[in-house]
């Protein structure tokens, strides 16, 4: 199985054995293009996506199509990156144009998740990309402007 997001605002799941068919598991209500998709590395039932020009990350459960199980909406500008923790099923990091990298604990789903558990502000620019270290899960890399910072969490 794999999934993709597209300009039509949908998240589609594909089975490698039958690529001619896909299952739409989420459609953005405004049909805004979806830009990013990230699978939870510890629990493959969950994935995260972000729409173009959106300050919000949408968490989906593939077992419950069409309805987000959580919305992470503390960014004050567009979200650029999402990365699940490689060692935990309930932690995700988001990054955005507001210069912030936010770590969230989504363990309390389906209750609303109001605030991140950790926040970092890049002093000099919009965070464009984020990566959680697969072999060193205590470290996260963020990129902004022409810089890369390695953060210990």
mmCIF file with all atom_site columns, C-alpha atoms in Angstrom:
data_model
loop_
_atom_site.group_PDB
_atom_site.id
_atom_site.type_symbol
_atom_site.label_atom_id
_atom_site.label_alt_id
_atom_site.label_comp_id
_atom_site.label_asym_id
_atom_site.label_entity_id
_atom_site.label_seq_id
_atom_site.pdbx_PDB_ins_code
_atom_site.Cartn_x
_atom_site.Cartn_y
_atom_site.Cartn_z
_atom_site.occupancy
_atom_site.B_iso_or_equiv
_atom_site.pdbx_formal_charge
_atom_site.auth_seq_id
_atom_site.auth_comp_id
_atom_site.auth_asym_id
_atom_site.auth_atom_id
_atom_site.pdbx_PDB_model_num
ATOM 1   C CA . UNK A 1 1   ? 0.000   0.000  0.000   1.00 0.00 ? 1   UNK A CA 1
ATOM 2   C CA . UNK A 1 2   ? 1.038   3.558  -0.619  1.00 0.00 ? 2   UNK A CA 1
ATOM 3   C CA . UNK A 1 3   ? -0.725  6.903  -0.636  1.00 0.00 ? 3   UNK A CA 1
ATOM 4   C CA . UNK A 1 4   ? -0.499  10.153 -2.537  1.00 0.00 ? 4   UNK A CA 1
ATOM 5   C CA . UNK A 1 5   ? -1.895  13.658 -2.268  1.00 0.00 ? 5   UNK A CA 1
ATOM 6   C CA . UNK A 1 6   ? -2.827  15.865 -5.162  1.00 0.00 ? 6   UNK A CA 1
ATOM 7   C CA . UNK A 1 7   ? -3.963  19.150 -6.612  1.00 0.00 ? 7   UNK A CA 1
ATOM 8   C CA . UNK A 1 8   ? -7.585  17.966 -6.428  1.00 0.00 ? 8   UNK A CA 1
ATOM 9   C CA . UNK A 1 9   ? -7.402  18.034 -2.609  1.00 0.00 ? 9   UNK A CA 1
ATOM 10  C CA . UNK A 1 10  ? -7.584  14.282 -2.120  1.00 0.00 ? 10  UNK A CA 1
ATOM 11  C CA . UNK A 1 11  ? -5.566  11.639 -0.300  1.00 0.00 ? 11  UNK A CA 1
ATOM 12  C CA . UNK A 1 12  ? -5.601  8.407  -2.294  1.00 0.00 ? 12  UNK A CA 1
ATOM 13  C CA . UNK A 1 13  ? -4.461  4.954  -1.215  1.00 0.00 ? 13  UNK A CA 1
ATOM 14  C CA . UNK A 1 14  ? -3.184  2.453  -3.755  1.00 0.00 ? 14  UNK A CA 1
ATOM 15  C CA . UNK A 1 15  ? -2.567  -1.273 -3.591  1.00 0.00 ? 15  UNK A CA 1
ATOM 16  C CA . UNK A 1 16  ? 0.562   -2.233 -5.535  1.00 0.00 ? 16  UNK A CA 1
ATOM 17  C CA . UNK A 1 17  ? -1.250  -5.312 -6.852  1.00 0.00 ? 17  UNK A CA 1
ATOM 18  C CA . UNK A 1 18  ? -4.039  -3.206 -8.420  1.00 0.00 ? 18  UNK A CA 1
ATOM 19  C CA . UNK A 1 19  ? -2.626  0.170  -9.421  1.00 0.00 ? 19  UNK A CA 1
ATOM 20  C CA . UNK A 1 20  ? -5.523  0.946  -11.746 1.00 0.00 ? 20  UNK A CA 1
ATOM 21  C CA . UNK A 1 21  ? -7.751  1.521  -8.687  1.00 0.00 ? 21  UNK A CA 1
ATOM 22  C CA . UNK A 1 22  ? -7.363  3.845  -5.731  1.00 0.00 ? 22  UNK A CA 1
ATOM 23  C CA . UNK A 1 23  ? -9.386  4.605  -2.630  1.00 0.00 ? 23  UNK A CA 1
ATOM 24  C CA . UNK A 1 24  ? -9.962  8.205  -1.625  1.00 0.00 ? 24  UNK A CA 1
ATOM 25  C CA . UNK A 1 25  ? -9.581  8.363  2.144   1.00 0.00 ? 25  UNK A CA 1
ATOM 26  C CA . UNK A 1 26  ? -9.863  12.152 2.497   1.00 0.00 ? 26  UNK A CA 1
ATOM 27  C CA . UNK A 1 27  ? -10.981 15.118 0.418   1.00 0.00 ? 27  UNK A CA 1
ATOM 28  C CA . UNK A 1 28  ? -10.322 18.699 1.440   1.00 0.00 ? 28  UNK A CA 1
ATOM 29  C CA . UNK A 1 29  ? -13.736 20.384 1.815   1.00 0.00 ? 29  UNK A CA 1
ATOM 30  C CA . UNK A 1 30  ? -12.597 23.377 -0.278  1.00 0.00 ? 30  UNK A CA 1
ATOM 31  C CA . UNK A 1 31  ? -10.748 21.112 -2.763  1.00 0.00 ? 31  UNK A CA 1
ATOM 32  C CA . UNK A 1 32  ? -7.515  22.946 -1.925  1.00 0.00 ? 32  UNK A CA 1
ATOM 33  C CA . UNK A 1 33  ? -4.416  21.184 -3.213  1.00 0.00 ? 33  UNK A CA 1
ATOM 34  C CA . UNK A 1 34  ? -2.712  18.938 -0.664  1.00 0.00 ? 34  UNK A CA 1
ATOM 35  C CA . UNK A 1 35  ? 1.064   19.361 -0.650  1.00 0.00 ? 35  UNK A CA 1
ATOM 36  C CA . UNK A 1 36  ? 2.565   16.924 1.846   1.00 0.00 ? 36  UNK A CA 1
ATOM 37  C CA . UNK A 1 37  ? 1.853   13.456 3.171   1.00 0.00 ? 37  UNK A CA 1
ATOM 38  C CA . UNK A 1 38  ? 3.663   11.595 5.944   1.00 0.00 ? 38  UNK A CA 1
ATOM 39  C CA . UNK A 1 39  ? 2.953   8.079  7.251   1.00 0.00 ? 39  UNK A CA 1
ATOM 40  C CA . UNK A 1 40  ? 3.282   7.308  10.944  1.00 0.00 ? 40  UNK A CA 1
ATOM 41  C CA . UNK A 1 41  ? 6.313   5.014  11.126  1.00 0.00 ? 41  UNK A CA 1
ATOM 42  C CA . UNK A 1 42  ? 5.107   3.142  14.216  1.00 0.00 ? 42  UNK A CA 1
ATOM 43  C CA . UNK A 1 43  ? 1.376   2.926  13.491  1.00 0.00 ? 43  UNK A CA 1
ATOM 44  C CA . UNK A 1 44  ? 0.614   2.638  9.759   1.00 0.00 ? 44  UNK A CA 1
ATOM 45  C CA . UNK A 1 45  ? -3.061  3.421  10.372  1.00 0.00 ? 45  UNK A CA 1
ATOM 46  C CA . UNK A 1 46  ? -2.213  7.111  10.783  1.00 0.00 ? 46  UNK A CA 1
ATOM 47  C CA . UNK A 1 47  ? -0.968  9.644  8.302   1.00 0.00 ? 47  UNK A CA 1
ATOM 48  C CA . UNK A 1 48  ? -0.671  13.413 8.238   1.00 0.00 ? 48  UNK A CA 1
ATOM 49  C CA . UNK A 1 49  ? -1.277  15.840 5.404   1.00 0.00 ? 49  UNK A CA 1
ATOM 50  C CA . UNK A 1 50  ? -1.220  19.579 4.834   1.00 0.00 ? 50  UNK A CA 1
ATOM 51  C CA . UNK A 1 51  ? -3.062  21.717 2.307   1.00 0.00 ? 51  UNK A CA 1
ATOM 52  C CA . UNK A 1 52  ? -1.546  24.518 0.263   1.00 0.00 ? 52  UNK A CA 1
ATOM 53  C CA . UNK A 1 53  ? -1.386  27.841 2.157   1.00 0.00 ? 53  UNK A CA 1
ATOM 54  C CA . UNK A 1 54  ? -2.720  26.160 5.307   1.00 0.00 ? 54  UNK A CA 1
ATOM 55  C CA . UNK A 1 55  ? -1.660  26.750 8.912   1.00 0.00 ? 55  UNK A CA 1
ATOM 56  C CA . UNK A 1 56  ? -3.089  23.372 9.910   1.00 0.00 ? 56  UNK A CA 1
ATOM 57  C CA . UNK A 1 57  ? -1.934  19.752 9.767   1.00 0.00 ? 57  UNK A CA 1
ATOM 58  C CA . UNK A 1 58  ? -4.638  17.113 9.350   1.00 0.00 ? 58  UNK A CA 1
ATOM 59  C CA . UNK A 1 59  ? -4.215  13.699 10.993  1.00 0.00 ? 59  UNK A CA 1
ATOM 60  C CA . UNK A 1 60  ? -6.095  10.851 9.301   1.00 0.00 ? 60  UNK A CA 1
ATOM 61  C CA . UNK A 1 61  ? -6.864  7.288  10.353  1.00 0.00 ? 61  UNK A CA 1
ATOM 62  C CA . UNK A 1 62  ? -7.064  5.080  7.250   1.00 0.00 ? 62  UNK A CA 1
ATOM 63  C CA . UNK A 1 63  ? -9.617  2.879  9.051   1.00 0.00 ? 63  UNK A CA 1
ATOM 64  C CA . UNK A 1 64  ? -11.994 5.865  9.293   1.00 0.00 ? 64  UNK A CA 1
ATOM 65  C CA . UNK A 1 65  ? -11.962 7.452  5.815   1.00 0.00 ? 65  UNK A CA 1
ATOM 66  C CA . UNK A 1 66  ? -13.067 11.004 5.070   1.00 0.00 ? 66  UNK A CA 1
ATOM 67  C CA . UNK A 1 67  ? -12.979 12.317 8.652   1.00 0.00 ? 67  UNK A CA 1
ATOM 68  C CA . UNK A 1 68  ? -9.820  13.757 10.239  1.00 0.00 ? 68  UNK A CA 1
ATOM 69  C CA . UNK A 1 69  ? -9.121  12.359 13.706  1.00 0.00 ? 69  UNK A CA 1
ATOM 70  C CA . UNK A 1 70  ? -7.166  15.482 14.681  1.00 0.00 ? 70  UNK A CA 1
ATOM 71  C CA . UNK A 1 71  ? -6.218  18.929 13.446  1.00 0.00 ? 71  UNK A CA 1
ATOM 72  C CA . UNK A 1 72  ? -2.996  20.551 14.606  1.00 0.00 ? 72  UNK A CA 1
ATOM 73  C CA . UNK A 1 73  ? -3.473  24.268 14.215  1.00 0.00 ? 73  UNK A CA 1
ATOM 74  C CA . UNK A 1 74  ? -0.998  26.270 16.302  1.00 0.00 ? 74  UNK A CA 1
ATOM 75  C CA . UNK A 1 75  ? 1.071   27.569 13.392  1.00 0.00 ? 75  UNK A CA 1
ATOM 76  C CA . UNK A 1 76  ? 0.564   31.253 12.598  1.00 0.00 ? 76  UNK A CA 1
ATOM 77  C CA . UNK A 1 77  ? 1.633   30.869 8.950   1.00 0.00 ? 77  UNK A CA 1
ATOM 78  C CA . UNK A 1 78  ? 1.696   28.164 6.270   1.00 0.00 ? 78  UNK A CA 1
ATOM 79  C CA . UNK A 1 79  ? 2.966   24.707 7.213   1.00 0.00 ? 79  UNK A CA 1
ATOM 80  C CA . UNK A 1 80  ? 5.880   23.474 5.084   1.00 0.00 ? 80  UNK A CA 1
ATOM 81  C CA . UNK A 1 81  ? 6.909   20.188 6.638   1.00 0.00 ? 81  UNK A CA 1
ATOM 82  C CA . UNK A 1 82  ? 5.687   17.251 8.691   1.00 0.00 ? 82  UNK A CA 1
ATOM 83  C CA . UNK A 1 83  ? 7.700   14.398 10.181  1.00 0.00 ? 83  UNK A CA 1
ATOM 84  C CA . UNK A 1 84  ? 6.551   11.562 12.423  1.00 0.00 ? 84  UNK A CA 1
ATOM 85  C CA . UNK A 1 85  ? 8.844   10.392 15.199  1.00 0.00 ? 85  UNK A CA 1
ATOM 86  C CA . UNK A 1 86  ? 10.645  7.213  14.131  1.00 0.00 ? 86  UNK A CA 1
ATOM 87  C CA . UNK A 1 87  ? 10.455  5.779  17.665  1.00 0.00 ? 87  UNK A CA 1
ATOM 88  C CA . UNK A 1 88  ? 6.948   6.772  18.807  1.00 0.00 ? 88  UNK A CA 1
ATOM 89  C CA . UNK A 1 89  ? 3.466   6.371  17.366  1.00 0.00 ? 89  UNK A CA 1
ATOM 90  C CA . UNK A 1 90  ? 2.129   9.492  19.071  1.00 0.00 ? 90  UNK A CA 1
ATOM 91  C CA . UNK A 1 91  ? 4.695   12.212 18.276  1.00 0.00 ? 91  UNK A CA 1
ATOM 92  C CA . UNK A 1 92  ? 4.853   14.367 15.166  1.00 0.00 ? 92  UNK A CA 1
ATOM 93  C CA . UNK A 1 93  ? 6.826   17.484 14.305  1.00 0.00 ? 93  UNK A CA 1
ATOM 94  C CA . UNK A 1 94  ? 5.474   20.254 12.080  1.00 0.00 ? 94  UNK A CA 1
ATOM 95  C CA . UNK A 1 95  ? 7.345   23.213 10.592  1.00 0.00 ? 95  UNK A CA 1
ATOM 96  C CA . UNK A 1 96  ? 6.194   26.398 8.949   1.00 0.00 ? 96  UNK A CA 1
ATOM 97  C CA . UNK A 1 97  ? 6.566   29.890 7.583   1.00 0.00 ? 97  UNK A CA 1
ATOM 98  C CA . UNK A 1 98  ? 6.083   31.239 11.120  1.00 0.00 ? 98  UNK A CA 1
ATOM 99  C CA . UNK A 1 99  ? 9.734   30.199 11.821  1.00 0.00 ? 99  UNK A CA 1
ATOM 100 C CA . UNK A 1 100 ? 8.507   27.438 14.150  1.00 0.00 ? 100 UNK A CA 1
ATOM 101 C CA . UNK A 1 101 ? 9.072   23.730 14.543  1.00 0.00 ? 101 UNK A CA 1
ATOM 102 C CA . UNK A 1 102 ? 6.405   22.258 16.831  1.00 0.00 ? 102 UNK A CA 1
ATOM 103 C CA . UNK A 1 103 ? 6.354   18.791 18.388  1.00 0.00 ? 103 UNK A CA 1
ATOM 104 C CA . UNK A 1 104 ? 2.927   17.388 19.165  1.00 0.00 ? 104 UNK A CA 1
ATOM 105 C CA . UNK A 1 105 ? 1.750   14.494 21.325  1.00 0.00 ? 105 UNK A CA 1
ATOM 106 C CA . UNK A 1 106 ? -1.348  13.060 19.663  1.00 0.00 ? 106 UNK A CA 1
ATOM 107 C CA . UNK A 1 107 ? -1.887  10.280 22.189  1.00 0.00 ? 107 UNK A CA 1
ATOM 108 C CA . UNK A 1 108 ? -5.132  11.865 23.402  1.00 0.00 ? 108 UNK A CA 1
ATOM 109 C CA . UNK A 1 109 ? -6.894  11.525 20.021  1.00 0.00 ? 109 UNK A CA 1
ATOM 110 C CA . UNK A 1 110 ? -9.771  11.796 19.265  1.00 0.00 ? 110 UNK A CA 1
ATOM 111 C CA . UNK A 1 111 ? -9.954  14.599 21.845  1.00 0.00 ? 111 UNK A CA 1
ATOM 112 C CA . UNK A 1 112 ? -8.850  17.978 20.508  1.00 0.00 ? 112 UNK A CA 1
ATOM 113 C CA . UNK A 1 113 ? -5.126  18.642 20.607  1.00 0.00 ? 113 UNK A CA 1
ATOM 114 C CA . UNK A 1 114 ? -4.742  22.282 21.575  1.00 0.00 ? 114 UNK A CA 1
ATOM 115 C CA . UNK A 1 115 ? -1.018  22.891 22.021  1.00 0.00 ? 115 UNK A CA 1
ATOM 116 C CA . UNK A 1 116 ? 2.309   21.343 21.065  1.00 0.00 ? 116 UNK A CA 1
ATOM 117 C CA . UNK A 1 117 ? 4.494   19.848 23.792  1.00 0.00 ? 117 UNK A CA 1
ATOM 118 C CA . UNK A 1 118 ? 7.639   21.533 22.466  1.00 0.00 ? 118 UNK A CA 1
ATOM 119 C CA . UNK A 1 119 ? 8.303   24.557 20.256  1.00 0.00 ? 119 UNK A CA 1
ATOM 120 C CA . UNK A 1 120 ? 11.434  25.925 18.618  1.00 0.00 ? 120 UNK A CA 1
ATOM 121 C CA . UNK A 1 121 ? 11.656  29.238 16.779  1.00 0.00 ? 121 UNK A CA 1
ATOM 122 C CA . UNK A 1 122 ? 14.257  29.715 14.050  1.00 0.00 ? 122 UNK A CA 1
ATOM 123 C CA . UNK A 1 123 ? 15.507  33.272 14.441  1.00 0.00 ? 123 UNK A CA 1
ATOM 124 C CA . UNK A 1 124 ? 16.307  33.970 10.820  1.00 0.00 ? 124 UNK A CA 1
ATOM 125 C CA . UNK A 1 125 ? 13.739  32.443 8.527   1.00 0.00 ? 125 UNK A CA 1
ATOM 126 C CA . UNK A 1 126 ? 10.812  30.293 7.564   1.00 0.00 ? 126 UNK A CA 1
ATOM 127 C CA . UNK A 1 127 ? 11.380  26.604 8.297   1.00 0.00 ? 127 UNK A CA 1
ATOM 128 C CA . UNK A 1 128 ? 11.205  24.927 4.883   1.00 0.00 ? 128 UNK A CA 1
ATOM 129 C CA . UNK A 1 129 ? 12.008  21.315 5.700   1.00 0.00 ? 129 UNK A CA 1
ATOM 130 C CA . UNK A 1 130 ? 12.200  19.043 8.706   1.00 0.00 ? 130 UNK A CA 1
ATOM 131 C CA . UNK A 1 131 ? 13.568  15.545 9.273   1.00 0.00 ? 131 UNK A CA 1
ATOM 132 C CA . UNK A 1 132 ? 13.479  13.386 12.400  1.00 0.00 ? 132 UNK A CA 1
ATOM 133 C CA . UNK A 1 133 ? 16.613  11.244 12.767  1.00 0.00 ? 133 UNK A CA 1
ATOM 134 C CA . UNK A 1 134 ? 15.773  7.583  12.112  1.00 0.00 ? 134 UNK A CA 1
ATOM 135 C CA . UNK A 1 135 ? 18.777  6.141  13.932  1.00 0.00 ? 135 UNK A CA 1
ATOM 136 C CA . UNK A 1 136 ? 19.087  8.964  16.475  1.00 0.00 ? 136 UNK A CA 1
ATOM 137 C CA . UNK A 1 137 ? 15.486  9.819  17.461  1.00 0.00 ? 137 UNK A CA 1
ATOM 138 C CA . UNK A 1 138 ? 16.657  12.462 19.952  1.00 0.00 ? 138 UNK A CA 1
ATOM 139 C CA . UNK A 1 139 ? 17.630  14.713 17.033  1.00 0.00 ? 139 UNK A CA 1
ATOM 140 C CA . UNK A 1 140 ? 15.604  16.703 14.509  1.00 0.00 ? 140 UNK A CA 1
ATOM 141 C CA . UNK A 1 141 ? 17.031  18.625 11.547  1.00 0.00 ? 141 UNK A CA 1
ATOM 142 C CA . UNK A 1 142 ? 15.355  21.809 10.355  1.00 0.00 ? 142 UNK A CA 1
ATOM 143 C CA . UNK A 1 143 ? 16.247  23.856 7.286   1.00 0.00 ? 143 UNK A CA 1
ATOM 144 C CA . UNK A 1 144 ? 15.616  27.555 6.776   1.00 0.00 ? 144 UNK A CA 1
ATOM 145 C CA . UNK A 1 145 ? 17.156  30.171 4.475   1.00 0.00 ? 145 UNK A CA 1
ATOM 146 C CA . UNK A 1 146 ? 20.501  28.577 3.596   1.00 0.00 ? 146 UNK A CA 1
ATOM 147 C CA . UNK A 1 147 ? 20.980  26.994 6.999   1.00 0.00 ? 147 UNK A CA 1
ATOM 148 C CA . UNK A 1 148 ? 20.433  23.608 8.576   1.00 0.00 ? 148 UNK A CA 1
ATOM 149 C CA . UNK A 1 149 ? 20.127  23.247 12.341  1.00 0.00 ? 149 UNK A CA 1
ATOM 150 C CA . UNK A 1 150 ? 20.277  19.995 14.260  1.00 0.00 ? 150 UNK A CA 1
ATOM 151 C CA . UNK A 1 151 ? 18.105  20.159 17.378  1.00 0.00 ? 151 UNK A CA 1
ATOM 152 C CA . UNK A 1 152 ? 18.145  17.842 20.356  1.00 0.00 ? 152 UNK A CA 1
ATOM 153 C CA . UNK A 1 153 ? 14.653  17.081 21.625  1.00 0.00 ? 153 UNK A CA 1
#
